[in-house]
XYZ file of C-alpha atoms in Angstrom:
291
model
C 10.240 1.610 21.405
C 6.766 1.936 19.929
C 4.193 -0.541 18.641
C 1.705 1.192 16.358
C -1.744 -0.328 15.855
C -3.611 -0.904 12.590
C -0.926 0.087 10.104
C -2.566 -2.304 7.651
C -5.955 -0.658 8.017
C -8.556 -3.213 9.073
C -10.679 -0.116 9.603
C -8.398 2.786 8.702
C -4.699 2.757 7.834
C -2.022 4.249 10.086
C -4.376 5.038 12.976
C -1.668 4.620 15.622
C 1.109 6.572 13.920
C -1.219 9.401 12.834
C -2.500 9.832 16.394
C 1.038 9.639 17.780
C 2.077 12.463 15.464
C -0.890 14.599 16.508
C -2.692 14.438 13.168
C -6.422 15.070 13.347
C -8.027 11.916 11.974
C -11.176 12.207 14.088
C -13.455 12.470 11.053
C -11.859 9.454 9.441
C -12.153 7.444 12.668
C -15.815 8.428 13.053
C -16.599 7.256 9.513
C -14.427 4.137 9.350
C -15.981 0.678 9.066
C -14.504 -2.730 8.342
C -15.657 -4.993 5.516
C -18.378 -6.449 7.759
C -19.803 -3.005 8.451
C -18.594 -2.744 12.045
C -17.766 0.851 12.987
C -14.262 1.577 14.247
C -15.720 3.622 17.103
C -17.758 0.599 18.238
C -14.735 -1.692 18.040
C -12.651 0.775 20.063
C -15.392 1.012 22.681
C -15.641 -2.769 22.979
C -11.857 -2.988 23.352
C -11.881 -0.405 26.135
C -9.954 2.160 24.085
C -12.506 4.976 23.876
C -11.363 8.241 25.398
C -7.815 7.114 26.055
C -5.084 9.718 25.814
C -2.509 8.529 23.298
C 1.261 9.108 23.600
C 2.475 12.023 21.509
C 5.561 12.679 19.439
C 7.914 15.054 21.254
C 10.470 16.631 18.888
C 12.600 17.543 21.901
C 12.968 13.845 22.804
C 12.353 12.032 19.552
C 15.223 12.799 17.184
C 14.727 10.086 14.548
C 12.618 7.055 13.715
C 13.997 3.617 12.786
C 11.571 0.934 11.624
C 12.549 -2.707 11.193
C 10.425 -4.884 8.917
C 10.407 -7.956 6.764
C 10.881 -7.119 3.101
C 7.516 -8.589 2.021
C 9.112 -9.265 -1.361
C 11.715 -11.417 -3.127
C 14.612 -9.067 -3.848
C 16.796 -9.702 -0.793
C 16.413 -13.476 -0.871
C 16.936 -13.644 -4.636
C 20.092 -11.559 -4.342
C 21.283 -13.410 -1.216
C 21.497 -10.054 0.583
C 21.137 -9.758 4.362
C 19.827 -6.226 4.854
C 17.760 -3.764 2.848
C 18.172 -0.039 3.574
C 14.949 1.593 2.392
C 15.373 4.763 0.351
C 11.693 5.628 -0.157
C 8.190 4.317 0.484
C 5.824 4.216 -2.459
C 2.756 6.342 -2.847
C -0.498 4.552 -3.614
C -3.437 5.508 -5.824
C -6.552 3.330 -5.564
C -9.780 3.584 -7.570
C -13.081 1.698 -7.538
C -14.620 1.285 -10.993
C -18.223 0.269 -11.701
C -19.013 -0.674 -15.268
C -22.769 -0.863 -15.979
C -24.392 -2.634 -18.905
C -27.524 -4.699 -19.412
C -28.194 -8.245 -18.233
C -29.257 -10.517 -21.065
C -29.047 -14.135 -22.186
C -25.437 -15.105 -22.883
C -26.439 -17.556 -25.611
C -29.104 -15.701 -27.545
C -27.789 -12.129 -27.473
C -25.434 -11.458 -30.435
C -22.022 -10.145 -29.442
C -22.480 -6.928 -31.412
C -25.784 -6.187 -29.666
C -24.665 -6.599 -26.051
C -24.074 -3.981 -23.377
C -21.425 -6.043 -21.617
C -20.142 -4.607 -18.336
C -17.989 -7.678 -17.704
C -16.170 -7.477 -21.021
C -15.508 -3.770 -20.442
C -13.987 -4.481 -17.017
C -11.786 -7.288 -18.271
C -10.612 -5.188 -21.196
C -9.759 -2.408 -18.755
C -7.407 -4.780 -16.931
C -5.551 -5.583 -20.145
C -5.350 -1.985 -21.346
C -4.370 -0.591 -17.952
C -1.502 -3.032 -17.641
C -0.135 -2.105 -21.045
C -0.350 1.630 -20.395
C 1.163 1.493 -16.908
C 4.047 -0.600 -18.170
C 4.694 2.088 -20.771
C 5.313 4.782 -18.162
C 9.013 3.961 -18.090
C 9.260 3.872 -14.300
C 11.436 1.080 -12.929
C 9.397 0.871 -9.725
C 5.791 1.244 -10.880
C 3.451 -1.647 -10.053
C -0.295 -2.079 -10.466
C -2.852 -4.576 -9.280
C -6.485 -5.525 -9.714
C -7.143 -7.827 -6.769
C -10.889 -7.447 -6.475
C -13.558 -7.909 -9.154
C -17.186 -8.973 -9.052
C -19.965 -9.400 -11.593
C -23.729 -9.089 -11.272
C -25.820 -11.141 -11.582
C -22.802 -13.479 -11.548
C -24.335 -16.296 -13.600
C -22.376 -18.076 -16.337
C -25.038 -17.743 -19.026
C -26.025 -14.116 -18.357
C -24.266 -11.043 -19.752
C -23.126 -9.037 -16.694
C -25.111 -5.898 -15.961
C -22.503 -4.730 -13.445
C -18.771 -5.296 -13.153
C -17.009 -3.728 -10.178
C -13.261 -3.748 -9.681
C -10.603 -2.017 -7.605
C -7.353 -0.989 -9.288
C -4.263 0.135 -7.399
C -1.069 1.731 -8.717
C 2.115 2.332 -6.685
C 5.307 4.278 -7.383
C 7.931 6.274 -5.498
C 7.564 9.263 -7.851
C 4.894 11.909 -7.122
C 4.982 12.930 -10.794
C 4.261 9.394 -11.984
C 1.382 9.045 -9.551
C -0.037 12.431 -10.540
C -0.330 11.153 -14.113
C -2.223 7.998 -13.114
C -5.774 9.278 -12.570
C -6.202 10.729 -16.096
C -4.937 7.421 -17.498
C -7.384 5.417 -15.360
C -10.286 7.624 -16.410
C -9.534 7.689 -20.128
C -8.812 3.951 -20.262
C -12.002 3.095 -18.369
C -14.120 5.307 -20.622
C -12.630 3.820 -23.783
C -13.339 0.290 -22.536
C -16.882 1.187 -21.524
C -17.562 2.751 -24.929
C -16.162 -0.278 -26.718
C -18.751 -2.563 -25.100
C -21.587 0.004 -24.945
C -21.406 0.241 -21.161
C -21.042 3.168 -18.776
C -18.503 3.579 -15.997
C -18.340 5.345 -12.641
C -14.917 5.973 -11.083
C -14.456 6.552 -7.355
C -11.017 7.592 -6.037
C -10.472 5.634 -2.802
C -6.912 6.206 -1.624
C -4.292 8.821 -2.448
C -1.219 8.119 -0.339
C 1.820 10.261 -1.039
C 5.268 8.669 -1.417
C 7.808 9.374 1.310
C 11.580 9.677 1.009
C 13.651 8.268 3.843
C 16.434 10.389 5.344
C 19.576 9.742 3.224
C 21.863 10.061 6.245
C 19.922 7.340 8.059
C 19.895 5.089 4.979
C 23.679 5.417 4.942
C 23.740 4.673 8.669
C 21.881 1.378 8.154
C 24.372 0.304 5.495
C 27.378 1.248 7.640
C 25.894 -0.699 10.546
C 25.536 -3.721 8.274
C 29.176 -3.332 7.212
C 30.224 -3.209 10.871
C 28.646 -6.653 11.379
C 29.859 -8.137 8.071
C 26.291 -8.251 6.727
C 25.634 -7.549 3.066
C 23.226 -4.728 2.263
C 21.486 -2.938 -0.587
C 19.518 0.285 -0.936
C 15.997 -0.322 -2.252
C 12.493 1.202 -2.156
C 9.549 -0.188 -0.218
C 6.588 -1.209 -2.338
C 4.289 -1.377 0.711
C 3.008 1.354 2.988
C 4.474 1.723 6.487
C 4.182 3.920 9.565
C 7.575 5.388 8.628
C 5.931 7.446 5.910
C 3.792 9.152 8.557
C 6.731 9.710 10.933
C 8.904 10.999 8.090
C 6.725 14.112 7.954
C 7.946 15.073 11.437
C 11.341 13.516 12.149
C 14.147 11.982 10.050
C 13.030 8.404 9.369
C 14.358 5.207 7.843
C 13.356 1.584 7.365
C 15.425 -1.584 7.407
C 14.338 -4.827 5.720
C 15.302 -8.432 6.378
C 14.544 -11.184 3.837
C 11.179 -12.883 3.471
C 11.289 -16.628 2.788
C 10.191 -17.165 -0.792
C 9.358 -13.471 -1.007
C 5.887 -14.276 0.336
C 3.769 -11.705 2.135
C 0.101 -11.224 3.059
C -0.329 -14.984 2.998
C -0.406 -17.697 5.668
C 3.006 -18.945 4.476
C 4.718 -15.600 5.193
C 7.868 -16.257 7.237
C 11.416 -15.077 7.978
C 14.261 -17.187 9.317
C 15.350 -16.783 12.929
C 18.893 -16.065 11.756
C 17.725 -13.162 9.589
C 15.613 -11.760 12.429
C 18.562 -11.886 14.842
C 20.913 -10.329 12.296
C 18.399 -7.597 11.589
C 18.021 -6.800 15.277
C 21.802 -6.582 15.646
C 22.144 -4.274 12.638
C 19.305 -2.060 13.849
C 20.909 -1.788 17.299
C 24.257 -0.907 15.729
C 22.605 1.784 13.573
C 20.946 3.330 16.628
C 24.259 3.228 18.494
C 25.936 5.037 15.607
C 23.153 7.626 15.557
C 23.364 8.282 19.300
C 27.145 8.614 19.089
C 26.747 11.393 16.487
C 23.817 13.148 18.202
């Protein structure tokens, strides 16, 4: 049983699982800071973690990896399904865009004579959504969850608009096509409003397929306990995608109430947690019996 730290990445994502698997992330750890500017190395020192020897994956002992999790989405609850057997974990592409224009009076500057960074950024959101939706992938999702304007005053044309756009999909080919789309769309929007744009790739996380035999094992375990199940992808990143590079891996979901996640109201019923634990145990028992 293992409890990995910092999967979500307050400083740096997947620190615990990467170290467990022997991946060299020393440079990333040395450079990592949180949003307040605190260095990860300082935080580790203050927590008494500096210099500790971490446990290591041993392929002779560790034959497979099972990860239990809440779904973080609405599919299981909406379908009244007990268990989700995860087939793949999405890859993630993240970019920071900075549109630059010219600050000027929002009342006296004619629309046709503005260099409007804010309008370019907002137009990018509209255009990006339309183009991503046209990819034809059933699982592709995108999000702009962070945007800021400078000087940030209601009657001043923005001189800077900064946003972060993120696209997720289980297909490496779909994700490979994203960056050219981001760049061309951003440039078109900047040109339209006589702005410029800088694009900084931030995150390029590869998708990970779960072991089909273990996915089947989860579903058989659910059947053993008269629990309904469905095979589905994970739209969020998890330590399983790190472990899957070294040992057969799988994830199992239980429903999230209201499909809520990353919010104070996130919750899962006790009954679903208990059922999930029982199904996970049964899956491990099945695996051991075959090993």
